[in-house]
mmCIF file of C-alpha atoms and ligand atoms in Angstrom:
data_model
loop_
_atom_site.group_PDB
_atom_site.id
_atom_site.type_symbol
_atom_site.label_atom_id
_atom_site.label_comp_id
_atom_site.label_asym_id
_atom_site.label_seq_id
_atom_site.Cartn_x
_atom_site.Cartn_y
_atom_site.Cartn_z
ATOM 1 C CA MET A 27 -15.847 -1.063 -48.627
ATOM 2 C CA ASN A 28 -14.203 -4.510 -48.721
ATOM 3 C CA PHE A 29 -16.183 -7.420 -50.174
ATOM 4 C CA TYR A 30 -15.375 -9.308 -46.947
ATOM 5 C CA ARG A 31 -15.232 -8.051 -43.347
ATOM 6 C CA SER A 32 -11.907 -6.287 -43.007
ATOM 7 C CA ASN A 33 -11.252 -7.608 -39.497
ATOM 8 C CA LEU A 34 -10.650 -11.029 -41.120
ATOM 9 C CA GLU A 35 -7.298 -9.617 -42.243
ATOM 10 C CA ARG A 36 -6.204 -9.847 -38.592
ATOM 11 C CA ILE A 37 -6.952 -13.588 -38.496
ATOM 12 C CA THR A 38 -4.629 -16.436 -39.383
ATOM 13 C CA PRO A 39 -6.373 -19.812 -39.328
ATOM 14 C CA TYR A 40 -5.627 -21.986 -36.268
ATOM 15 C CA SER A 41 -2.474 -24.002 -36.709
ATOM 16 C CA PRO A 42 -2.839 -27.382 -34.986
ATOM 17 C CA GLY A 43 -0.018 -29.714 -33.859
ATOM 18 C CA LYS A 44 1.306 -32.050 -36.555
ATOM 19 C CA SER A 45 -0.446 -35.393 -36.937
ATOM 20 C CA ILE A 46 1.223 -38.803 -36.672
ATOM 21 C CA GLU A 47 0.204 -39.699 -40.266
ATOM 22 C CA GLU A 48 1.693 -36.486 -41.668
ATOM 23 C CA ILE A 49 5.082 -37.189 -40.083
ATOM 24 C CA GLN A 50 5.007 -40.876 -41.046
ATOM 25 C CA GLN A 51 4.461 -39.888 -44.681
ATOM 26 C CA ARG A 52 6.819 -36.911 -44.742
ATOM 27 C CA LEU A 53 9.755 -38.606 -43.028
ATOM 28 C CA GLY A 54 9.065 -42.252 -43.847
ATOM 29 C CA ILE A 55 9.193 -43.349 -40.193
ATOM 30 C CA GLU A 56 6.684 -45.849 -38.862
ATOM 31 C CA ASP A 57 7.034 -45.380 -35.116
ATOM 32 C CA VAL A 58 5.867 -41.836 -34.382
ATOM 33 C CA ILE A 59 4.561 -40.532 -31.043
ATOM 34 C CA LYS A 60 2.543 -37.369 -30.580
ATOM 35 C CA MET A 61 3.299 -35.258 -27.529
ATOM 36 C CA ALA A 62 1.986 -32.079 -29.100
ATOM 37 C CA SER A 63 -1.712 -31.620 -28.392
ATOM 38 C CA ASN A 64 -2.087 -32.522 -24.704
ATOM 39 C CA GLU A 65 -4.241 -35.546 -25.500
ATOM 40 C CA ASN A 66 -4.669 -38.401 -23.044
ATOM 41 C CA PRO A 67 -1.797 -40.889 -23.559
ATOM 42 C CA LEU A 68 -3.944 -43.731 -22.143
ATOM 43 C CA GLY A 69 -6.415 -43.332 -24.983
ATOM 44 C CA VAL A 70 -10.176 -43.575 -24.796
ATOM 45 C CA SER A 71 -12.010 -45.277 -21.916
ATOM 46 C CA PRO A 72 -13.331 -48.787 -22.723
ATOM 47 C CA ARG A 73 -16.729 -47.740 -21.308
ATOM 48 C CA VAL A 74 -16.870 -44.935 -23.866
ATOM 49 C CA VAL A 75 -16.062 -47.351 -26.703
ATOM 50 C CA GLU A 76 -18.850 -49.657 -25.545
ATOM 51 C CA ALA A 77 -21.369 -46.813 -25.273
ATOM 52 C CA LEU A 78 -20.418 -45.503 -28.700
ATOM 53 C CA SER A 79 -20.908 -48.887 -30.370
ATOM 54 C CA ARG A 80 -24.365 -49.140 -28.823
ATOM 55 C CA CYS A 81 -25.170 -45.639 -30.120
ATOM 56 C CA LEU A 82 -23.947 -46.106 -33.716
ATOM 57 C CA PRO A 83 -27.204 -47.575 -35.159
ATOM 58 C CA GLU A 84 -29.052 -44.469 -33.899
ATOM 59 C CA VAL A 85 -27.022 -41.874 -35.777
ATOM 60 C CA PHE A 86 -29.606 -41.544 -38.563
ATOM 61 C CA ARG A 87 -31.564 -39.392 -36.063
ATOM 62 C CA TYR A 88 -30.820 -35.804 -35.090
ATOM 63 C CA PRO A 89 -29.174 -35.481 -31.701
ATOM 64 C CA ASP A 90 -30.836 -33.792 -28.725
ATOM 65 C CA GLY A 91 -30.211 -30.142 -29.637
ATOM 66 C CA SER A 92 -30.035 -29.077 -26.014
ATOM 67 C CA ALA A 93 -27.809 -31.997 -24.922
ATOM 68 C CA GLY A 94 -30.272 -32.240 -22.043
ATOM 69 C CA LYS A 95 -29.038 -35.413 -20.313
ATOM 70 C CA LEU A 96 -25.413 -34.387 -20.396
ATOM 71 C CA THR A 97 -26.210 -30.840 -19.284
ATOM 72 C CA LYS A 98 -28.197 -32.189 -16.322
ATOM 73 C CA LYS A 99 -25.432 -34.628 -15.378
ATOM 74 C CA LEU A 100 -22.845 -31.842 -15.428
ATOM 75 C CA ALA A 101 -25.110 -29.499 -13.466
ATOM 76 C CA ASP A 102 -25.628 -32.204 -10.797
ATOM 77 C CA LYS A 103 -21.896 -32.901 -10.633
ATOM 78 C CA TYR A 104 -21.147 -29.270 -9.756
ATOM 79 C CA GLY A 105 -24.242 -28.405 -7.692
ATOM 80 C CA LEU A 106 -25.640 -26.100 -10.380
ATOM 81 C CA THR A 107 -28.944 -26.023 -12.245
ATOM 82 C CA SER A 108 -29.160 -27.070 -15.907
ATOM 83 C CA ASP A 109 -29.749 -23.473 -16.985
ATOM 84 C CA GLN A 110 -26.310 -22.569 -15.607
ATOM 85 C CA VAL A 111 -24.549 -25.002 -17.979
ATOM 86 C CA ALA A 112 -24.041 -24.906 -21.764
ATOM 87 C CA VAL A 113 -22.470 -27.767 -23.676
ATOM 88 C CA GLY A 114 -20.522 -26.971 -26.853
ATOM 89 C CA ASN A 115 -18.771 -28.535 -29.807
ATOM 90 C CA GLY A 116 -15.483 -28.316 -27.929
ATOM 91 C CA SER A 117 -14.771 -25.374 -25.662
ATOM 92 C CA ASP A 118 -13.591 -23.669 -28.853
ATOM 93 C CA GLU A 119 -17.244 -23.302 -29.809
ATOM 94 C CA LEU A 120 -18.034 -21.729 -26.442
ATOM 95 C CA ILE A 121 -15.262 -19.163 -26.924
ATOM 96 C CA ARG A 122 -16.857 -18.282 -30.262
ATOM 97 C CA GLN A 123 -20.289 -18.038 -28.615
ATOM 98 C CA LEU A 124 -18.939 -15.714 -25.916
ATOM 99 C CA SER A 125 -17.288 -13.571 -28.577
ATOM 100 C CA THR A 126 -20.339 -13.307 -30.809
ATOM 101 C CA ALA A 127 -22.753 -12.764 -27.910
ATOM 102 C CA PHE A 128 -20.806 -10.083 -26.053
ATOM 103 C CA LEU A 129 -18.212 -8.311 -28.183
ATOM 104 C CA HIS A 130 -18.794 -4.988 -29.941
ATOM 105 C CA SER A 131 -16.005 -3.540 -32.048
ATOM 106 C CA GLU A 132 -15.174 -0.930 -29.396
ATOM 107 C CA ASP A 133 -14.892 -3.567 -26.649
ATOM 108 C CA GLU A 134 -11.575 -4.734 -25.271
ATOM 109 C CA VAL A 135 -10.573 -8.330 -24.588
ATOM 110 C CA ILE A 136 -7.823 -8.963 -22.050
ATOM 111 C CA TYR A 137 -5.842 -12.192 -22.114
ATOM 112 C CA PRO A 138 -2.437 -13.330 -20.847
ATOM 113 C CA SER A 139 0.552 -13.699 -23.114
ATOM 114 C CA PRO A 140 1.566 -16.302 -24.061
ATOM 115 C CA THR A 141 -1.684 -18.266 -23.947
ATOM 116 C CA PHE A 142 -4.226 -20.270 -25.940
ATOM 117 C CA SER A 143 -4.757 -18.565 -29.295
ATOM 118 C CA GLU A 144 -8.543 -18.691 -29.467
ATOM 119 C CA TYR A 145 -9.186 -15.786 -27.083
ATOM 120 C CA ALA A 146 -7.416 -13.437 -29.499
ATOM 121 C CA TRP A 147 -9.170 -15.145 -32.406
ATOM 122 C CA GLY A 148 -12.590 -14.393 -30.870
ATOM 123 C CA ALA A 149 -11.639 -10.724 -30.451
ATOM 124 C CA ARG A 150 -10.396 -10.533 -34.040
ATOM 125 C CA LEU A 151 -13.498 -12.240 -35.386
ATOM 126 C CA MET A 152 -15.641 -9.503 -33.864
ATOM 127 C CA GLY A 153 -13.244 -6.694 -34.766
ATOM 128 C CA SER A 154 -12.702 -5.952 -31.054
ATOM 129 C CA ILE A 155 -9.575 -4.626 -29.379
ATOM 130 C CA GLU A 156 -7.007 -7.067 -28.021
ATOM 131 C CA VAL A 157 -5.109 -6.347 -24.826
ATOM 132 C CA ALA A 158 -2.381 -8.938 -24.217
ATOM 133 C CA VAL A 159 -0.980 -8.827 -20.684
ATOM 134 C CA PRO A 160 2.432 -10.527 -20.465
ATOM 135 C CA LEU A 161 3.117 -13.111 -17.794
ATOM 136 C CA THR A 162 6.091 -12.363 -15.518
ATOM 137 C CA ALA A 163 9.620 -13.387 -16.557
ATOM 138 C CA ASP A 164 9.095 -16.716 -14.781
ATOM 139 C CA ASP A 165 5.758 -17.305 -16.565
ATOM 140 C CA GLN A 166 3.501 -16.428 -13.615
ATOM 141 C CA TYR A 167 0.294 -14.399 -13.626
ATOM 142 C CA ASP A 168 0.461 -10.840 -12.287
ATOM 143 C CA VAL A 169 -3.085 -9.858 -11.308
ATOM 144 C CA ASP A 170 -2.216 -6.186 -10.753
ATOM 145 C CA LYS A 171 -0.897 -6.016 -14.298
ATOM 146 C CA ILE A 172 -4.177 -7.517 -15.552
ATOM 147 C CA LEU A 173 -6.165 -4.988 -13.512
ATOM 148 C CA ALA A 174 -3.986 -2.167 -14.825
ATOM 149 C CA GLY A 175 -5.134 -3.175 -18.325
ATOM 150 C CA VAL A 176 -8.832 -2.802 -17.435
ATOM 151 C CA THR A 177 -10.663 0.231 -18.864
ATOM 152 C CA SER A 178 -14.310 1.229 -19.211
ATOM 153 C CA HIS A 179 -14.288 -0.709 -22.535
ATOM 154 C CA THR A 180 -13.091 -4.031 -21.076
ATOM 155 C CA LYS A 181 -15.687 -6.717 -21.836
ATOM 156 C CA LEU A 182 -14.009 -10.137 -21.576
ATOM 157 C CA ILE A 183 -11.065 -10.947 -19.314
ATOM 158 C CA TYR A 184 -9.674 -14.407 -20.051
ATOM 159 C CA VAL A 185 -7.563 -16.315 -17.587
ATOM 160 C CA CYS A 186 -6.342 -19.708 -18.698
ATOM 161 C CA ASN A 187 -5.972 -21.614 -15.452
ATOM 162 C CA PRO A 188 -3.650 -23.522 -15.633
ATOM 163 C CA ASN A 189 -2.245 -21.606 -18.559
ATOM 164 C CA ASN A 190 -1.510 -23.161 -21.934
ATOM 165 C CA PRO A 191 1.460 -23.258 -22.829
ATOM 166 C CA THR A 192 3.206 -22.495 -19.515
ATOM 167 C CA GLY A 193 1.301 -24.780 -17.098
ATOM 168 C CA THR A 194 1.316 -22.002 -14.467
ATOM 169 C CA TYR A 195 -1.793 -21.124 -12.471
ATOM 170 C CA LEU A 196 -3.640 -18.429 -10.584
ATOM 171 C CA THR A 197 -4.097 -19.148 -6.886
ATOM 172 C CA ARG A 198 -7.371 -18.735 -5.030
ATOM 173 C CA ARG A 199 -6.137 -15.506 -3.488
ATOM 174 C CA GLN A 200 -4.988 -14.059 -6.834
ATOM 175 C CA ILE A 201 -8.224 -14.796 -8.647
ATOM 176 C CA GLN A 202 -10.256 -13.520 -5.688
ATOM 177 C CA HIS A 203 -8.412 -10.208 -5.979
ATOM 178 C CA LEU A 204 -9.254 -10.158 -9.691
ATOM 179 C CA VAL A 205 -12.925 -11.001 -9.262
ATOM 180 C CA GLU A 206 -13.391 -8.440 -6.492
ATOM 181 C CA ASN A 207 -12.008 -5.663 -8.686
ATOM 182 C CA LEU A 208 -13.904 -6.488 -11.865
ATOM 183 C CA PRO A 209 -15.812 -3.617 -13.422
ATOM 184 C CA ALA A 210 -19.571 -4.283 -13.549
ATOM 185 C CA ARG A 211 -19.659 -4.325 -17.363
ATOM 186 C CA SER A 212 -17.067 -7.059 -17.840
ATOM 187 C CA ILE A 213 -17.012 -10.844 -17.656
ATOM 188 C CA LEU A 214 -14.206 -12.964 -16.221
ATOM 189 C CA VAL A 215 -13.739 -16.111 -18.327
ATOM 190 C CA CYS A 216 -11.835 -18.843 -16.498
ATOM 191 C CA ASP A 217 -10.689 -21.395 -19.058
ATOM 192 C CA GLU A 218 -10.070 -24.468 -16.920
ATOM 193 C CA ALA A 219 -9.386 -26.937 -19.737
ATOM 194 C CA TYR A 220 -6.664 -28.593 -17.632
ATOM 195 C CA ALA A 221 -8.255 -28.252 -14.165
ATOM 196 C CA GLU A 222 -8.491 -32.008 -13.596
ATOM 197 C CA TYR A 223 -4.677 -32.297 -13.608
ATOM 198 C CA VAL A 224 -4.092 -29.685 -10.910
ATOM 199 C CA THR A 225 -2.592 -30.941 -7.658
ATOM 200 C CA ALA A 226 -1.877 -27.566 -5.985
ATOM 201 C CA GLY A 227 -3.914 -27.081 -2.801
ATOM 202 C CA ASP A 228 -4.509 -23.361 -3.435
ATOM 203 C CA TYR A 229 -6.158 -23.825 -6.853
ATOM 204 C CA PRO A 230 -9.456 -21.895 -6.773
ATOM 205 C CA ASP A 231 -13.001 -23.249 -6.781
ATOM 206 C CA THR A 232 -14.506 -20.751 -9.208
ATOM 207 C CA ILE A 233 -17.883 -22.488 -9.359
ATOM 208 C CA GLU A 234 -19.004 -20.787 -6.166
ATOM 209 C CA TRP A 235 -18.962 -17.484 -8.081
ATOM 210 C CA VAL A 236 -21.348 -18.962 -10.648
ATOM 211 C CA ARG A 237 -23.642 -20.010 -7.800
ATOM 212 C CA GLU A 238 -23.428 -16.462 -6.428
ATOM 213 C CA GLY A 239 -24.428 -15.070 -9.852
ATOM 214 C CA ARG A 240 -21.252 -13.080 -10.562
ATOM 215 C CA ASN A 241 -20.122 -12.199 -14.086
ATOM 216 C CA VAL A 242 -17.927 -15.284 -14.316
ATOM 217 C CA VAL A 243 -17.849 -17.976 -17.010
ATOM 218 C CA ILE A 244 -15.970 -21.245 -16.482
ATOM 219 C CA LEU A 245 -14.915 -23.275 -19.506
ATOM 220 C CA ARG A 246 -14.084 -26.968 -19.273
ATOM 221 C CA THR A 247 -13.405 -29.627 -21.883
ATOM 222 C CA PHE A 248 -13.701 -33.371 -22.444
ATOM 223 C CA SER A 249 -10.698 -33.235 -24.823
ATOM 224 C CA LYS A 250 -7.948 -33.690 -22.258
ATOM 225 C CA ALA A 251 -8.413 -35.778 -19.080
ATOM 226 C CA TYR A 252 -11.613 -37.354 -20.482
ATOM 227 C CA SER A 253 -9.856 -38.322 -23.766
ATOM 228 C CA LEU A 254 -12.560 -37.237 -26.221
ATOM 229 C CA ALA A 255 -10.662 -34.646 -28.314
ATOM 230 C CA GLY A 256 -11.777 -36.228 -31.590
ATOM 231 C CA LEU A 257 -15.466 -35.973 -30.724
ATOM 232 C CA ARG A 258 -15.406 -32.241 -29.787
ATOM 233 C CA LEU A 259 -17.096 -31.674 -26.457
ATOM 234 C CA GLY A 260 -16.746 -28.862 -23.943
ATOM 235 C CA TYR A 261 -18.981 -26.989 -21.508
ATOM 236 C CA ALA A 262 -19.455 -23.595 -19.948
ATOM 237 C CA MET A 263 -20.780 -22.856 -16.456
ATOM 238 C CA ALA A 264 -22.115 -19.368 -15.794
ATOM 239 C CA PRO A 265 -25.132 -17.528 -14.351
ATOM 240 C CA LYS A 266 -28.314 -18.206 -16.348
ATOM 241 C CA ARG A 267 -28.443 -14.695 -17.842
ATOM 242 C CA ILE A 268 -25.045 -15.290 -19.503
ATOM 243 C CA ILE A 269 -25.797 -18.881 -20.595
ATOM 244 C CA ASP A 270 -29.102 -17.707 -22.171
ATOM 245 C CA LEU A 271 -27.241 -15.174 -24.333
ATOM 246 C CA MET A 272 -24.566 -17.686 -25.358
ATOM 247 C CA LYS A 273 -27.266 -20.171 -26.425
ATOM 248 C CA LYS A 274 -28.741 -17.610 -28.829
ATOM 249 C CA THR A 275 -25.534 -17.781 -30.887
ATOM 250 C CA ARG A 276 -25.256 -21.552 -31.200
ATOM 251 C CA GLU A 277 -26.091 -23.746 -34.157
ATOM 252 C CA PRO A 278 -29.150 -25.989 -33.730
ATOM 253 C CA PHE A 279 -27.359 -29.357 -33.407
ATOM 254 C CA SER A 280 -23.717 -28.524 -32.825
ATOM 255 C CA ILE A 281 -23.129 -31.267 -30.223
ATOM 256 C CA ASN A 282 -23.445 -34.497 -32.145
ATOM 257 C CA MET A 283 -25.056 -37.656 -30.796
ATOM 258 C CA LEU A 284 -21.808 -39.614 -30.409
ATOM 259 C CA ALA A 285 -20.207 -36.783 -28.445
ATOM 260 C CA GLN A 286 -23.181 -36.599 -26.066
ATOM 261 C CA THR A 287 -23.158 -40.375 -25.554
ATOM 262 C CA ALA A 288 -19.402 -40.456 -25.025
ATOM 263 C CA GLY A 289 -19.524 -37.555 -22.568
ATOM 264 C CA LEU A 290 -22.086 -39.341 -20.393
ATOM 265 C CA ALA A 291 -20.053 -42.570 -20.396
ATOM 266 C CA ALA A 292 -16.766 -40.739 -19.752
ATOM 267 C CA LEU A 293 -18.223 -39.047 -16.661
ATOM 268 C CA ASP A 294 -19.226 -42.469 -15.338
ATOM 269 C CA ASP A 295 -15.789 -43.988 -15.866
ATOM 270 C CA THR A 296 -14.122 -42.628 -12.757
ATOM 271 C CA ASP A 297 -11.491 -45.426 -12.899
ATOM 272 C CA HIS A 298 -10.202 -44.221 -16.249
ATOM 273 C CA LEU A 299 -10.035 -40.664 -14.967
ATOM 274 C CA SER A 300 -8.183 -41.714 -11.782
ATOM 275 C CA LYS A 301 -5.662 -43.753 -13.814
ATOM 276 C CA THR A 302 -5.162 -40.789 -16.137
ATOM 277 C CA LEU A 303 -4.527 -38.347 -13.313
ATOM 278 C CA ARG A 304 -2.246 -40.733 -11.378
ATOM 279 C CA LEU A 305 -0.122 -41.319 -14.464
ATOM 280 C CA ASN A 306 0.060 -37.610 -15.232
ATOM 281 C CA THR A 307 1.127 -36.588 -11.727
ATOM 282 C CA LYS A 308 3.816 -39.267 -11.562
ATOM 283 C CA GLU A 309 5.168 -38.687 -15.062
ATOM 284 C CA ARG A 310 4.938 -34.884 -14.866
ATOM 285 C CA ASP A 311 7.245 -35.006 -11.826
ATOM 286 C CA ARG A 312 9.608 -37.515 -13.420
ATOM 287 C CA LEU A 313 9.812 -35.606 -16.701
ATOM 288 C CA THR A 314 10.375 -32.289 -14.897
ATOM 289 C CA GLU A 315 13.157 -33.870 -12.865
ATOM 290 C CA GLY A 316 14.749 -35.564 -15.889
ATOM 291 C CA LEU A 317 14.783 -32.333 -17.907
ATOM 292 C CA GLY A 318 16.120 -30.422 -14.887
ATOM 293 C CA LYS A 319 18.998 -32.919 -14.606
ATOM 294 C CA MET A 320 19.849 -32.076 -18.221
ATOM 295 C CA GLY A 321 20.303 -28.456 -17.098
ATOM 296 C CA LEU A 322 17.080 -27.247 -18.747
ATOM 297 C CA VAL A 323 14.727 -24.743 -17.170
ATOM 298 C CA VAL A 324 11.250 -26.246 -16.880
ATOM 299 C CA THR A 325 8.385 -24.053 -15.680
ATOM 300 C CA PRO A 326 6.638 -25.861 -12.774
ATOM 301 C CA SER A 327 3.442 -27.213 -14.338
ATOM 302 C CA GLN A 328 -0.016 -27.942 -12.911
ATOM 303 C CA SER A 329 -1.126 -29.332 -16.244
ATOM 304 C CA ASN A 330 -0.473 -32.277 -18.568
ATOM 305 C CA PHE A 331 2.331 -30.548 -20.476
ATOM 306 C CA LEU A 332 5.659 -28.898 -19.742
ATOM 307 C CA TRP A 333 7.098 -25.607 -21.006
ATOM 308 C CA VAL A 334 10.813 -26.130 -21.518
ATOM 309 C CA LYS A 335 13.499 -23.530 -22.218
ATOM 310 C CA LEU A 336 16.174 -24.731 -24.638
ATOM 311 C CA PRO A 337 19.793 -23.790 -25.237
ATOM 312 C CA LYS A 338 19.143 -24.100 -29.001
ATOM 313 C CA SER A 339 16.507 -22.713 -31.355
ATOM 314 C CA ALA A 340 13.133 -24.400 -30.857
ATOM 315 C CA GLY A 341 12.642 -24.672 -34.630
ATOM 316 C CA VAL A 342 15.805 -26.756 -34.985
ATOM 317 C CA VAL A 343 15.046 -28.935 -31.944
ATOM 318 C CA PHE A 344 11.459 -29.435 -33.135
ATOM 319 C CA GLU A 345 12.631 -30.671 -36.571
ATOM 320 C CA GLU A 346 15.289 -32.948 -35.023
ATOM 321 C CA LEU A 347 12.717 -34.431 -32.638
ATOM 322 C CA LEU A 348 10.434 -35.086 -35.622
ATOM 323 C CA LYS A 349 13.222 -37.032 -37.301
ATOM 324 C CA SER A 350 13.374 -39.270 -34.239
ATOM 325 C CA GLY A 351 9.619 -39.725 -34.411
ATOM 326 C CA VAL A 352 8.606 -37.403 -31.551
ATOM 327 C CA ILE A 353 6.120 -34.606 -32.224
ATOM 328 C CA VAL A 354 6.073 -31.667 -29.770
ATOM 329 C CA ARG A 355 4.976 -28.019 -30.136
ATOM 330 C CA SER A 356 7.569 -25.398 -30.985
ATOM 331 C CA GLY A 357 7.423 -22.203 -28.908
ATOM 332 C CA GLU A 358 7.547 -20.264 -32.199
ATOM 333 C CA VAL A 359 3.740 -20.570 -32.233
ATOM 334 C CA TRP A 360 3.781 -18.241 -29.175
ATOM 335 C CA GLN A 361 6.714 -16.118 -30.384
ATOM 336 C CA ARG A 362 9.001 -17.933 -27.953
ATOM 337 C CA PRO A 363 11.753 -19.261 -30.245
ATOM 338 C CA TYR A 364 13.708 -20.967 -27.438
ATOM 339 C CA HIS A 365 10.855 -22.937 -25.868
ATOM 340 C CA ILE A 366 9.017 -26.129 -26.635
ATOM 341 C CA ARG A 367 5.789 -27.442 -25.098
ATOM 342 C CA VAL A 368 5.716 -31.187 -24.576
ATOM 343 C CA SER A 369 2.664 -33.156 -23.454
ATOM 344 C CA VAL A 370 3.227 -35.598 -20.605
ATOM 345 C CA GLY A 371 3.035 -39.083 -22.102
ATOM 346 C CA THR A 372 3.323 -42.650 -20.862
ATOM 347 C CA GLU A 373 6.532 -43.670 -19.096
ATOM 348 C CA GLU A 374 7.866 -45.144 -22.335
ATOM 349 C CA GLN A 375 7.004 -42.064 -24.410
ATOM 350 C CA ASN A 376 8.589 -39.735 -21.877
ATOM 351 C CA ASP A 377 11.800 -41.793 -21.828
ATOM 352 C CA ARG A 378 11.931 -41.722 -25.603
ATOM 353 C CA PHE A 379 11.438 -37.948 -25.652
ATOM 354 C CA ILE A 380 14.159 -37.382 -23.022
ATOM 355 C CA ASN A 381 16.641 -39.660 -24.807
ATOM 356 C CA SER A 382 16.005 -38.005 -28.177
ATOM 357 C CA LEU A 383 16.299 -34.528 -26.685
ATOM 358 C CA LYS A 384 19.587 -35.460 -24.959
ATOM 359 C CA ARG A 385 21.060 -36.546 -28.290
ATOM 360 C CA ILE A 386 19.882 -33.323 -29.973
ATOM 361 C CA ILE A 387 21.051 -30.732 -27.487
ATOM 362 C CA ASN A 388 24.353 -32.343 -26.418
HETATM 363 C C1 PLP B 421 -6.646 -23.714 -22.715
HETATM 364 C C2 PLP B 421 -7.463 -24.416 -23.731
HETATM 365 N N1 PLP B 421 -8.759 -24.104 -23.849
HETATM 366 C C3 PLP B 421 -9.531 -24.711 -24.749
HETATM 367 C C4 PLP B 421 -9.030 -25.667 -25.593
HETATM 368 C C5 PLP B 421 -9.923 -26.267 -26.618
HETATM 369 O O1 PLP B 421 -10.562 -27.356 -26.121
HETATM 370 P P1 PLP B 421 -11.675 -28.123 -26.973
HETATM 371 O O2 PLP B 421 -10.984 -29.298 -27.560
HETATM 372 O O3 PLP B 421 -12.709 -28.465 -25.967
HETATM 373 O O4 PLP B 421 -12.189 -27.171 -28.021
HETATM 374 C C6 PLP B 421 -7.691 -26.021 -25.516
HETATM 375 C C7 PLP B 421 -7.147 -27.023 -26.420
HETATM 376 O O5 PLP B 421 -6.001 -27.267 -26.539
HETATM 377 C C8 PLP B 421 -6.883 -25.366 -24.563
HETATM 378 O O6 PLP B 421 -5.590 -25.652 -24.456
#
């Protein structure tokens, strides 16, 4: 028998987007912009900064292990009870909790392809079986294909809605079809990390299924629209029986005091959120149009990033963009060597990206 668990051989550590400092040092350029990790280009809310400075002298104490105030505030926001909400150290932690609480090695985990890497990671961690269901040729979900992948061993079915990296989404009718055909022994996990950015009228309200007590888990994060990526804060909403099991797998104080404080203040700063969403909607449209005028195929996005098909290899374009001080994500991460994913930035950042890309591909 191996000294370590052999399923670890299936895992490659998460590869994050490049940091501004890394590119400044490697290429000797001062003015670098990051459009690679879908962070909020407006930065942190001033109300969060204020709340954090008030909290700093308290950090010698342990935080509230249950994140009680924040859990209650989230529960109230969505018309749930506190025992239907679990806060985590980023939604990444909640994906790990779901994996460790529910996955046996003979269980199957269904997820779309391409998508966020951590669903597969959770399956690998537990030595479970991965079932990747490809999106259609135009990057859309095909619910019948997902259902065709369901067997008596299916435990977790992930839908990333809107999907990272494509920005495409499942409509209310599509997800309804999925939820109505779920086998009793499986859980539908709706990762809605980018839900705040959605403008489509037929985007589903999945929370009603939590209220009805179905086997549905919703994941949300403070890392994107709420601009707290560096503090690590996410939450899950699910029926109490599921939340109770997830909580058994968490570390005692995984949500630190600053994250809890910042989360409370960020929820109160509705102005910052409105500004963020207004900017994203306007710039997402402008960027999509600008790239379209360059003859590029851009997948219509409901998120804060765009999935762009290139006439040249993504690896080459990625490196050339770096040299002009623009960091994006190469599609190679998702085995799509002719795509890049670019986060929607400020007007100035988007113009700089478009101008650099024009120079590179012409
Ligand atoms: C779809 C999706 N889910 C979850 C996460 C992780 O979020 P968090 O920062 O809360 O761990 C990301 C981060 O990029 C994501 O794209």
